[in-house]
């Protein structure tokens, strides 16, 4: 049995449990569409430096990345397309970063096991306020929980030790 490294688990969690991949694909599709639109709108404009699809693709990356090194579109329609791309592309790009980080770090708080532990911790802080009947019920529940946990642990250990067949 191969164990994943911490980095492999981190990367897998990012790709599986956050919107990173979907947002990245959306960003790429929009980049291609806006670059194509800019190229078509700039085609034939006098004095334009955006003369090929490659120039338009480069412009699309430089424009939304706030690098400020992109050539300026000259035609009115291409300026409109360019402005829309800068706003939309930047929003999606930086939004993807924020959404990925937020989702990754909030995920453990949304897991049921974490909620169970937090509920137990909260209730332990309230022990002084419980009646005798409530304390007896808590003891019964805790004993049952301990038995259940021990049963799960032994089952997982036996499953792990079984040879694959």
Tab-separated table of N, CA and C in Angstrom:
chain	number	residue	atom	x	y	z
A	1	UNK	N	0.850	-1.176	0.000
A	1	UNK	CA	0.000	0.000	0.000
A	1	UNK	C	0.895	1.237	0.000
A	2	UNK	N	0.670	2.127	-0.945
A	2	UNK	CA	1.463	3.346	-1.081
A	2	UNK	C	0.777	4.502	-0.375
A	3	UNK	N	1.518	5.228	0.397
A	3	UNK	CA	0.961	6.379	1.091
A	3	UNK	C	1.236	7.641	0.299
A	4	UNK	N	0.229	8.495	0.244
A	4	UNK	CA	0.401	9.774	-0.432
A	4	UNK	C	1.225	10.703	0.441
A	5	UNK	N	2.037	11.494	-0.194
A	5	UNK	CA	2.754	12.515	0.549
A	5	UNK	C	1.794	13.647	0.875
A	6	UNK	N	2.186	14.476	1.776
A	6	UNK	CA	1.344	15.613	2.165
A	6	UNK	C	1.060	16.508	0.968
A	7	UNK	N	2.059	16.725	0.118
A	7	UNK	CA	1.884	17.575	-1.057
A	7	UNK	C	0.894	16.940	-2.047
A	8	UNK	N	0.987	15.622	-2.234
A	8	UNK	CA	0.051	14.945	-3.129
A	8	UNK	C	-1.379	15.071	-2.612
A	9	UNK	N	-1.576	14.916	-1.306
A	9	UNK	CA	-2.920	15.079	-0.731
A	9	UNK	C	-3.401	16.512	-0.898
A	10	UNK	N	-2.504	17.473	-0.699
A	10	UNK	CA	-2.856	18.878	-0.850
A	10	UNK	C	-3.315	19.166	-2.276
A	11	UNK	N	-2.544	18.714	-3.255
A	11	UNK	CA	-2.884	18.947	-4.662
A	11	UNK	C	-4.192	18.244	-5.007
A	12	UNK	N	-4.357	17.007	-4.550
A	12	UNK	CA	-5.605	16.278	-4.813
A	12	UNK	C	-6.792	17.006	-4.190
A	13	UNK	N	-6.647	17.481	-2.962
A	13	UNK	CA	-7.729	18.233	-2.309
A	13	UNK	C	-8.076	19.491	-3.089
A	14	UNK	N	-7.068	20.191	-3.579
A	14	UNK	CA	-7.315	21.410	-4.359
A	14	UNK	C	-8.119	21.072	-5.614
A	15	UNK	N	-7.716	20.031	-6.325
A	15	UNK	CA	-8.373	19.697	-7.579
A	15	UNK	C	-9.748	19.071	-7.378
A	16	UNK	N	-9.939	18.298	-6.303
A	16	UNK	CA	-11.199	17.586	-6.105
A	16	UNK	C	-12.232	18.413	-5.341
A	17	UNK	N	-11.788	19.158	-4.333
A	17	UNK	CA	-12.731	19.782	-3.402
A	17	UNK	C	-12.851	21.296	-3.529
A	18	UNK	N	-12.226	21.887	-4.518
A	18	UNK	CA	-12.344	23.336	-4.696
A	18	UNK	C	-12.756	23.628	-6.137
A	19	UNK	N	-13.183	24.851	-6.427
A	19	UNK	CA	-13.606	25.188	-7.792
A	19	UNK	C	-12.444	25.488	-8.736
A	20	UNK	N	-11.229	25.176	-8.346
A	20	UNK	CA	-10.045	25.568	-9.098
A	20	UNK	C	-10.086	25.104	-10.558
A	21	UNK	N	-10.338	23.823	-10.786
A	21	UNK	CA	-10.284	23.284	-12.153
A	21	UNK	C	-11.374	23.896	-13.024
A	22	UNK	N	-12.586	23.981	-12.512
A	22	UNK	CA	-13.689	24.560	-13.289
A	22	UNK	C	-13.403	26.019	-13.639
A	23	UNK	N	-12.917	26.765	-12.674
A	23	UNK	CA	-12.638	28.175	-12.915
A	23	UNK	C	-11.468	28.340	-13.881
A	24	UNK	N	-10.471	27.500	-13.776
A	24	UNK	CA	-9.334	27.562	-14.688
A	24	UNK	C	-9.779	27.254	-16.123
A	25	UNK	N	-10.617	26.243	-16.277
A	25	UNK	CA	-11.134	25.923	-17.612
A	25	UNK	C	-11.971	27.075	-18.169
A	26	UNK	N	-12.817	27.666	-17.336
A	26	UNK	CA	-13.612	28.816	-17.767
A	26	UNK	C	-12.704	29.969	-18.191
A	27	UNK	N	-11.666	30.222	-17.412
A	27	UNK	CA	-10.724	31.293	-17.727
A	27	UNK	C	-10.033	31.045	-19.066
A	28	UNK	N	-9.629	29.818	-19.315
A	28	UNK	CA	-8.952	29.484	-20.578
A	28	UNK	C	-9.897	29.655	-21.766
A	29	UNK	N	-11.127	29.163	-21.632
A	29	UNK	CA	-12.101	29.293	-22.725
A	29	UNK	C	-12.374	30.770	-23.018
A	30	UNK	N	-12.591	31.553	-21.964
A	30	UNK	CA	-12.855	32.983	-22.167
A	30	UNK	C	-11.646	33.699	-22.750
A	31	UNK	N	-10.443	33.334	-22.318
A	31	UNK	CA	-9.216	33.926	-22.862
A	31	UNK	C	-9.143	33.682	-24.370
A	32	UNK	N	-9.417	32.432	-24.768
A	32	UNK	CA	-9.375	32.108	-26.201
A	32	UNK	C	-10.443	32.876	-26.974
A	33	UNK	N	-11.654	32.953	-26.426
A	33	UNK	CA	-12.739	33.666	-27.112
A	33	UNK	C	-12.464	35.164	-27.217
A	34	UNK	N	-12.053	35.778	-26.112
A	34	UNK	CA	-11.784	37.220	-26.148
A	34	UNK	C	-10.584	37.536	-27.042
A	35	UNK	N	-9.565	36.688	-27.007
A	35	UNK	CA	-8.405	36.918	-27.877
A	35	UNK	C	-8.792	36.804	-29.346
A	36	UNK	N	-9.620	35.812	-29.670
A	36	UNK	CA	-10.084	35.661	-31.052
A	36	UNK	C	-10.925	36.871	-31.456
A	37	UNK	N	-11.816	37.314	-30.558
A	37	UNK	CA	-12.636	38.493	-30.847
A	37	UNK	C	-11.788	39.729	-31.055
A	38	UNK	N	-10.774	39.898	-30.222
A	38	UNK	CA	-9.884	41.047	-30.364
A	38	UNK	C	-9.130	40.981	-31.684
A	39	UNK	N	-8.627	39.805	-32.036
A	39	UNK	CA	-7.896	39.646	-33.293
A	39	UNK	C	-8.786	40.000	-34.483
A	40	UNK	N	-10.023	39.498	-34.464
A	40	UNK	CA	-10.939	39.779	-35.579
A	40	UNK	C	-11.306	41.263	-35.628
A	41	UNK	N	-11.501	41.884	-34.480
A	41	UNK	CA	-11.858	43.308	-34.453
A	41	UNK	C	-10.672	44.194	-34.850
A	42	UNK	N	-9.460	43.772	-34.555
A	42	UNK	CA	-8.262	44.566	-34.873
A	42	UNK	C	-7.768	44.332	-36.289
A	43	UNK	N	-8.197	43.231	-36.884
A	43	UNK	CA	-7.708	42.887	-38.222
A	43	UNK	C	-8.009	44.031	-39.190
A	44	UNK	N	-6.982	44.521	-39.811
A	44	UNK	CA	-7.130	45.585	-40.790
A	44	UNK	C	-7.121	46.982	-40.204
A	45	UNK	N	-7.047	47.130	-38.894
A	45	UNK	CA	-6.993	48.473	-38.292
A	45	UNK	C	-5.628	49.084	-38.603
A	46	UNK	N	-5.596	50.322	-39.075
A	46	UNK	CA	-4.313	50.941	-39.420
A	46	UNK	C	-3.449	51.151	-38.177
A	47	UNK	N	-2.183	50.747	-38.272
A	47	UNK	CA	-1.222	50.947	-37.193
A	47	UNK	C	-1.307	49.946	-36.055
A	48	UNK	N	-2.138	48.906	-36.185
A	48	UNK	CA	-2.265	47.932	-35.098
A	48	UNK	C	-1.014	47.065	-34.988
A	49	UNK	N	-0.689	46.683	-33.798
A	49	UNK	CA	0.429	45.757	-33.576
A	49	UNK	C	-0.084	44.346	-33.333
A	50	UNK	N	-1.394	44.192	-33.258
A	50	UNK	CA	-1.987	42.871	-33.045
A	50	UNK	C	-2.365	42.330	-34.423
A	51	UNK	N	-1.375	41.631	-35.039
A	51	UNK	CA	-1.533	41.189	-36.428
A	51	UNK	C	-1.704	39.683	-36.570
A	52	UNK	N	-1.610	38.952	-35.450
A	52	UNK	CA	-1.735	37.500	-35.533
A	52	UNK	C	-2.492	36.996	-34.311
A	53	UNK	N	-2.918	35.756	-34.400
A	53	UNK	CA	-3.588	35.137	-33.244
A	53	UNK	C	-2.627	35.072	-32.055
A	54	UNK	N	-1.372	34.813	-32.334
A	54	UNK	CA	-0.375	34.764	-31.258
A	54	UNK	C	-0.261	36.098	-30.534
A	55	UNK	N	-0.252	37.209	-31.302
A	55	UNK	CA	-0.229	38.532	-30.680
A	55	UNK	C	-1.470	38.752	-29.816
A	56	UNK	N	-2.617	38.299	-30.305
A	56	UNK	CA	-3.868	38.474	-29.563
A	56	UNK	C	-3.870	37.626	-28.284
A	57	UNK	N	-3.341	36.409	-28.369
A	57	UNK	CA	-3.264	35.546	-27.175
A	57	UNK	C	-2.324	36.160	-26.138
A	58	UNK	N	-1.190	36.652	-26.597
A	58	UNK	CA	-0.255	37.319	-25.691
A	58	UNK	C	-0.926	38.543	-25.057
A	59	UNK	N	-1.604	39.326	-25.872
A	59	UNK	CA	-2.296	40.500	-25.351
A	59	UNK	C	-3.301	40.081	-24.268
A	60	UNK	N	-4.024	38.973	-24.509
A	60	UNK	CA	-5.022	38.500	-23.553
A	60	UNK	C	-4.424	38.161	-22.204
A	61	UNK	N	-3.252	37.558	-22.179
A	61	UNK	CA	-2.577	37.233	-20.917
A	61	UNK	C	-2.061	38.505	-20.249
A	62	UNK	N	-1.373	39.334	-21.009
A	62	UNK	CA	-0.769	40.548	-20.434
A	62	UNK	C	-1.827	41.520	-19.938
A	63	UNK	N	-2.943	41.611	-20.634
A	63	UNK	CA	-3.965	42.592	-20.272
A	63	UNK	C	-4.643	42.262	-18.949
A	64	UNK	N	-5.058	41.009	-18.754
A	64	UNK	CA	-5.780	40.719	-17.520
A	64	UNK	C	-4.852	40.494	-16.336
A	65	UNK	N	-3.585	40.266	-16.602
A	65	UNK	CA	-2.657	40.017	-15.501
A	65	UNK	C	-2.162	41.303	-14.858
A	66	UNK	N	-2.635	42.418	-15.310
A	66	UNK	CA	-2.268	43.753	-14.820
A	66	UNK	C	-0.784	44.053	-14.996
A	67	UNK	N	-0.142	43.334	-15.916
A	67	UNK	CA	1.272	43.577	-16.151
A	67	UNK	C	1.494	44.913	-16.849
A	68	UNK	N	0.513	45.369	-17.613
A	68	UNK	CA	0.611	46.657	-18.283
A	68	UNK	C	1.544	46.665	-19.467
A	69	UNK	N	1.870	45.476	-19.984
A	69	UNK	CA	2.813	45.419	-21.102
A	69	UNK	C	2.130	45.038	-22.407
A	70	UNK	N	0.804	45.002	-22.401
A	70	UNK	CA	0.079	44.615	-23.610
A	70	UNK	C	-0.020	45.797	-24.569
A	71	UNK	N	-0.010	45.471	-25.851
A	71	UNK	CA	-0.252	46.504	-26.859
A	71	UNK	C	-1.697	46.971	-26.732
A	72	UNK	N	-1.931	48.206	-27.023
A	72	UNK	CA	-3.272	48.772	-26.923
A	72	UNK	C	-4.036	48.531	-28.210
A	73	UNK	N	-5.234	47.956	-28.106
A	73	UNK	CA	-6.050	47.823	-29.317
A	73	UNK	C	-6.424	49.211	-29.843
A	74	UNK	N	-6.546	49.341	-31.151
A	74	UNK	CA	-6.827	50.644	-31.746
A	74	UNK	C	-8.274	50.810	-32.185
A	75	UNK	N	-8.876	49.760	-32.694
A	75	UNK	CA	-10.253	49.858	-33.184
A	75	UNK	C	-11.208	49.978	-32.001
A	76	UNK	N	-12.296	50.699	-32.204
A	76	UNK	CA	-13.268	50.921	-31.130
A	76	UNK	C	-13.839	49.631	-30.568
A	77	UNK	N	-14.245	48.701	-31.453
A	77	UNK	CA	-14.805	47.428	-30.998
A	77	UNK	C	-13.765	46.623	-30.236
A	78	UNK	N	-12.525	46.619	-30.716
A	78	UNK	CA	-11.486	45.847	-30.028
A	78	UNK	C	-11.152	46.463	-28.669
A	79	UNK	N	-11.283	47.770	-28.528
A	79	UNK	CA	-11.081	48.397	-27.215
A	79	UNK	C	-12.187	47.982	-26.254
A	80	UNK	N	-13.406	47.882	-26.755
A	80	UNK	CA	-14.524	47.420	-25.937
A	80	UNK	C	-14.320	45.969	-25.517
A	81	UNK	N	-13.947	45.131	-26.465
A	81	UNK	CA	-13.664	43.722	-26.173
A	81	UNK	C	-12.521	43.627	-25.163
A	82	UNK	N	-11.477	44.403	-25.384
A	82	UNK	CA	-10.319	44.389	-24.482
A	82	UNK	C	-10.679	44.826	-23.073
A	83	UNK	N	-11.458	45.882	-22.960
A	83	UNK	CA	-11.867	46.349	-21.634
A	83	UNK	C	-12.709	45.320	-20.903
A	84	UNK	N	-13.628	44.695	-21.628
A	84	UNK	CA	-14.468	43.654	-21.013
A	84	UNK	C	-13.604	42.480	-20.552
A	85	UNK	N	-12.620	42.092	-21.370
A	85	UNK	CA	-11.740	40.987	-21.008
A	85	UNK	C	-10.919	41.317	-19.765
A	86	UNK	N	-10.402	42.533	-19.711
A	86	UNK	CA	-9.581	42.907	-18.556
A	86	UNK	C	-10.396	42.792	-17.266
A	87	UNK	N	-11.605	43.314	-17.282
A	87	UNK	CA	-12.444	43.259	-16.079
A	87	UNK	C	-12.857	41.826	-15.764
A	88	UNK	N	-13.383	41.126	-16.758
A	88	UNK	CA	-13.872	39.767	-16.540
A	88	UNK	C	-12.732	38.800	-16.226
A	89	UNK	N	-11.667	38.853	-17.015
A	89	UNK	CA	-10.539	37.943	-16.806
A	89	UNK	C	-9.884	38.137	-15.457
A	90	UNK	N	-9.679	39.395	-15.069
A	90	UNK	CA	-9.067	39.666	-13.764
A	90	UNK	C	-9.963	39.188	-12.634
A	91	UNK	N	-11.266	39.426	-12.775
A	91	UNK	CA	-12.211	38.995	-11.740
A	91	UNK	C	-12.198	37.480	-11.586
A	92	UNK	N	-12.223	36.779	-12.704
A	92	UNK	CA	-12.214	35.311	-12.641
A	92	UNK	C	-10.888	34.809	-12.097
A	93	UNK	N	-9.790	35.372	-12.565
A	93	UNK	CA	-8.468	34.920	-12.121
A	93	UNK	C	-8.292	35.101	-10.617
A	94	UNK	N	-8.494	36.321	-10.141
A	94	UNK	CA	-8.296	36.570	-8.718
A	94	UNK	C	-9.412	35.940	-7.885
A	95	UNK	N	-10.620	35.867	-8.443
A	95	UNK	CA	-11.710	35.186	-7.755
A	95	UNK	C	-11.429	33.711	-7.575
A	96	UNK	N	-10.807	33.097	-8.574
A	96	UNK	CA	-10.441	31.680	-8.482
A	96	UNK	C	-9.447	31.460	-7.354
A	97	UNK	N	-8.477	32.335	-7.245
A	97	UNK	CA	-7.491	32.204	-6.180
A	97	UNK	C	-8.173	32.313	-4.816
A	98	UNK	N	-8.999	33.325	-4.641
A	98	UNK	CA	-9.687	33.522	-3.355
A	98	UNK	C	-10.635	32.362	-3.060
A	99	UNK	N	-11.407	31.931	-4.060
A	99	UNK	CA	-12.359	30.828	-3.852
A	99	UNK	C	-11.636	29.531	-3.506
A	100	UNK	N	-10.524	29.270	-4.157
A	100	UNK	CA	-9.771	28.045	-3.886
A	100	UNK	C	-9.218	28.051	-2.475
A	101	UNK	N	-8.602	29.136	-2.081
A	101	UNK	CA	-8.035	29.229	-0.734
A	101	UNK	C	-9.134	29.134	0.319
A	102	UNK	N	-10.212	29.869	0.118
A	102	UNK	CA	-11.313	29.852	1.088
A	102	UNK	C	-11.919	28.459	1.201
A	103	UNK	N	-12.198	27.833	0.076
A	103	UNK	CA	-12.796	26.498	0.091
A	103	UNK	C	-11.862	25.497	0.746
A	104	UNK	N	-10.581	25.575	0.442
A	104	UNK	CA	-9.625	24.619	1.005
A	104	UNK	C	-9.564	24.729	2.526
A	105	UNK	N	-9.509	25.958	3.036
A	105	UNK	CA	-9.361	26.114	4.476
A	105	UNK	C	-10.681	26.004	5.231
A	106	UNK	N	-11.807	26.202	4.571
A	106	UNK	CA	-13.103	26.071	5.238
A	106	UNK	C	-13.603	24.628	5.232
A	107	UNK	N	-13.086	23.813	4.334
A	107	UNK	CA	-13.559	22.443	4.196
A	107	UNK	C	-13.497	21.638	5.486
A	108	UNK	N	-12.404	21.686	6.251
A	108	UNK	CA	-12.389	20.903	7.491
A	108	UNK	C	-13.480	21.326	8.471
A	109	UNK	N	-13.862	22.582	8.450
A	109	UNK	CA	-14.900	23.044	9.362
A	109	UNK	C	-16.270	22.539	8.949
A	110	UNK	N	-16.415	22.118	7.694
A	110	UNK	CA	-17.697	21.646	7.198
A	110	UNK	C	-17.846	20.134	7.321
A	111	UNK	N	-16.806	19.453	7.711
A	111	UNK	CA	-16.863	18.008	7.817
A	111	UNK	C	-17.654	17.606	9.046
A	112	UNK	N	-18.522	16.601	8.937
A	112	UNK	CA	-19.338	16.189	10.083
A	112	UNK	C	-18.511	15.750	11.283
A	113	UNK	N	-17.386	15.078	11.052
A	113	UNK	CA	-16.596	14.625	12.195
A	113	UNK	C	-16.069	15.803	13.000
A	114	UNK	N	-15.718	16.873	12.335
A	114	UNK	CA	-15.251	18.070	13.045
A	114	UNK	C	-16.392	18.686	13.854
A	115	UNK	N	-17.598	18.665	13.295
A	115	UNK	CA	-18.751	19.200	14.014
A	115	UNK	C	-19.052	18.355	15.244
A	116	UNK	N	-18.899	17.047	15.132
A	116	UNK	CA	-19.131	16.158	16.275
A	116	UNK	C	-18.146	16.481	17.389
A	117	UNK	N	-16.878	16.609	17.037
A	117	UNK	CA	-15.850	16.906	18.038
A	117	UNK	C	-16.127	18.264	18.699
A	118	UNK	N	-16.479	19.258	17.900
A	118	UNK	CA	-16.758	20.582	18.465
A	118	UNK	C	-17.972	20.549	19.391
A	119	UNK	N	-18.977	19.759	19.046
A	119	UNK	CA	-20.158	19.633	19.903
A	119	UNK	C	-19.780	18.978	21.225
A	120	UNK	N	-18.964	17.948	21.163
A	120	UNK	CA	-18.526	17.277	22.397
A	120	UNK	C	-17.711	18.241	23.256
A	121	UNK	N	-16.789	18.977	22.613
A	121	UNK	CA	-15.975	19.934	23.367
A	121	UNK	C	-16.852	20.992	24.037
A	122	UNK	N	-17.830	21.487	23.319
A	122	UNK	CA	-18.733	22.494	23.885
A	122	UNK	C	-19.489	21.919	25.082
A	123	UNK	N	-20.011	20.717	24.922
A	123	UNK	CA	-20.787	20.120	26.001
A	123	UNK	C	-19.928	19.773	27.214
A	124	UNK	N	-18.672	19.430	26.984
A	124	UNK	CA	-17.783	19.170	28.123
A	124	UNK	C	-17.583	20.426	28.961
A	125	UNK	N	-17.584	21.559	28.287
A	125	UNK	CA	-17.447	22.829	29.018
A	125	UNK	C	-18.685	23.116	29.864
A	126	UNK	N	-19.798	22.486	29.549
A	126	UNK	CA	-21.067	22.737	30.244
A	126	UNK	C	-21.356	21.709	31.335
A	127	UNK	N	-20.421	20.819	31.660
A	127	UNK	CA	-20.655	19.739	32.617
A	127	UNK	C	-21.141	20.237	33.981
A	128	UNK	N	-20.624	21.333	34.439
A	128	UNK	CA	-20.999	21.837	35.760
A	128	UNK	C	-22.483	22.189	35.843
A	129	UNK	N	-23.105	22.452	34.731
A	129	UNK	CA	-24.510	22.862	34.716
A	129	UNK	C	-25.474	21.692	34.569
A	130	UNK	N	-24.964	20.463	34.395
A	130	UNK	CA	-25.831	19.312	34.153
A	130	UNK	C	-26.385	18.739	35.455
A	131	UNK	N	-27.607	18.212	35.340
A	131	UNK	CA	-28.218	17.533	36.493
A	131	UNK	C	-27.651	16.118	36.595
A	132	UNK	N	-27.989	15.426	37.671
A	132	UNK	CA	-27.535	14.043	37.865
A	132	UNK	C	-28.060	13.158	36.729
A	133	UNK	N	-29.332	13.333	36.365
A	133	UNK	CA	-29.927	12.535	35.283
A	133	UNK	C	-29.195	12.789	33.956
A	134	UNK	N	-28.882	14.045	33.696
A	134	UNK	CA	-28.172	14.384	32.465
A	134	UNK	C	-26.754	13.816	32.470
A	135	UNK	N	-26.111	13.833	33.638
A	135	UNK	CA	-24.770	13.251	33.745
A	135	UNK	C	-24.813	11.738	33.516
A	136	UNK	N	-25.858	11.063	34.046
A	136	UNK	CA	-26.000	9.623	33.809
A	136	UNK	C	-26.210	9.326	32.328
A	137	UNK	N	-27.047	10.127	31.682
A	137	UNK	CA	-27.278	9.956	30.252
A	137	UNK	C	-25.992	10.195	29.460
A	138	UNK	N	-25.235	11.203	29.862
A	138	UNK	CA	-23.955	11.486	29.211
A	138	UNK	C	-22.994	10.317	29.371
A	139	UNK	N	-22.945	9.719	30.556
A	139	UNK	CA	-22.072	8.571	30.797
A	139	UNK	C	-22.474	7.394	29.916
A	140	UNK	N	-23.775	7.119	29.839
A	140	UNK	CA	-24.264	6.026	28.983
A	140	UNK	C	-23.879	6.265	27.523
A	141	UNK	N	-24.116	7.476	27.089
A	141	UNK	CA	-23.812	7.830	25.703
A	141	UNK	C	-22.318	7.726	25.429
A	142	UNK	N	-21.525	8.193	26.364
A	142	UNK	CA	-20.064	8.140	26.209
A	142	UNK	C	-19.574	6.695	26.189
A	143	UNK	N	-20.117	5.856	27.072
A	143	UNK	CA	-19.723	4.443	27.079
A	143	UNK	C	-20.072	3.774	25.749
A	144	UNK	N	-21.258	4.084	25.229
A	144	UNK	CA	-21.663	3.529	23.935
A	144	UNK	C	-20.747	4.035	22.824
A	145	UNK	N	-20.419	5.299	22.874
A	145	UNK	CA	-19.514	5.883	21.883
A	145	UNK	C	-18.150	5.207	21.928
A	146	UNK	N	-17.628	4.986	23.112
A	146	UNK	CA	-16.318	4.335	23.248
A	146	UNK	C	-16.367	2.927	22.674
A	147	UNK	N	-17.433	2.174	22.969
A	147	UNK	CA	-17.566	0.824	22.416
A	147	UNK	C	-17.632	0.864	20.886
A	148	UNK	N	-18.376	1.804	20.374
A	148	UNK	CA	-18.515	1.935	18.916
A	148	UNK	C	-17.171	2.299	18.269
A	149	UNK	N	-16.448	3.211	18.871
A	149	UNK	CA	-15.141	3.616	18.343
A	149	UNK	C	-14.176	2.431	18.367
A	150	UNK	N	-14.164	1.679	19.463
A	150	UNK	CA	-13.275	0.514	19.544
A	150	UNK	C	-13.643	-0.526	18.486
A	151	UNK	N	-14.941	-0.718	18.264
A	151	UNK	CA	-15.388	-1.657	17.227
A	151	UNK	C	-14.920	-1.191	15.839
A	152	UNK	N	-15.077	0.095	15.530
A	152	UNK	CA	-14.635	0.632	14.240
A	152	UNK	C	-13.132	0.485	14.061
A	153	UNK	N	-12.365	0.790	15.122
A	153	UNK	CA	-10.908	0.673	15.032
A	153	UNK	C	-10.492	-0.765	14.770
A	154	UNK	N	-11.090	-1.723	15.488
A	154	UNK	CA	-10.702	-3.120	15.285
A	154	UNK	C	-11.110	-3.601	13.898
A	155	UNK	N	-12.263	-3.141	13.400
A	155	UNK	CA	-12.693	-3.509	12.050
A	155	UNK	C	-11.724	-2.961	11.011
A	156	UNK	N	-11.305	-1.710	11.167
A	156	UNK	CA	-10.369	-1.118	10.210
A	156	UNK	C	-9.010	-1.798	10.270
A	157	UNK	N	-8.579	-2.164	11.463
A	157	UNK	CA	-7.300	-2.876	11.580
A	157	UNK	C	-7.384	-4.237	10.914
A	158	UNK	N	-8.494	-4.939	11.098
A	158	UNK	CA	-8.618	-6.265	10.469
A	158	UNK	C	-8.751	-6.130	8.952
A	159	UNK	N	-9.446	-5.077	8.472
A	159	UNK	CA	-9.545	-4.856	7.023
A	159	UNK	C	-8.182	-4.546	6.429
A	160	UNK	N	-7.380	-3.793	7.176
A	160	UNK	CA	-6.057	-3.411	6.685
A	160	UNK	C	-5.110	-4.616	6.632
A	161	UNK	N	-5.280	-5.529	7.584
A	161	UNK	CA	-4.379	-6.666	7.665
A	161	UNK	C	-4.754	-7.818	6.734
A	162	UNK	N	-5.972	-7.771	6.161
A	162	UNK	CA	-6.370	-8.832	5.235
A	162	UNK	C	-5.581	-8.724	3.956
A	163	UNK	N	-5.091	-9.874	3.444
A	163	UNK	CA	-4.372	-9.832	2.157
A	163	UNK	C	-5.359	-9.541	1.030
A	164	UNK	N	-4.855	-8.779	0.043
A	164	UNK	CA	-5.698	-8.469	-1.122
A	164	UNK	C	-5.832	-9.708	-1.980
A	165	UNK	N	-7.035	-9.950	-2.493
A	165	UNK	CA	-7.239	-11.172	-3.259
A	165	UNK	C	-7.935	-11.010	-4.501
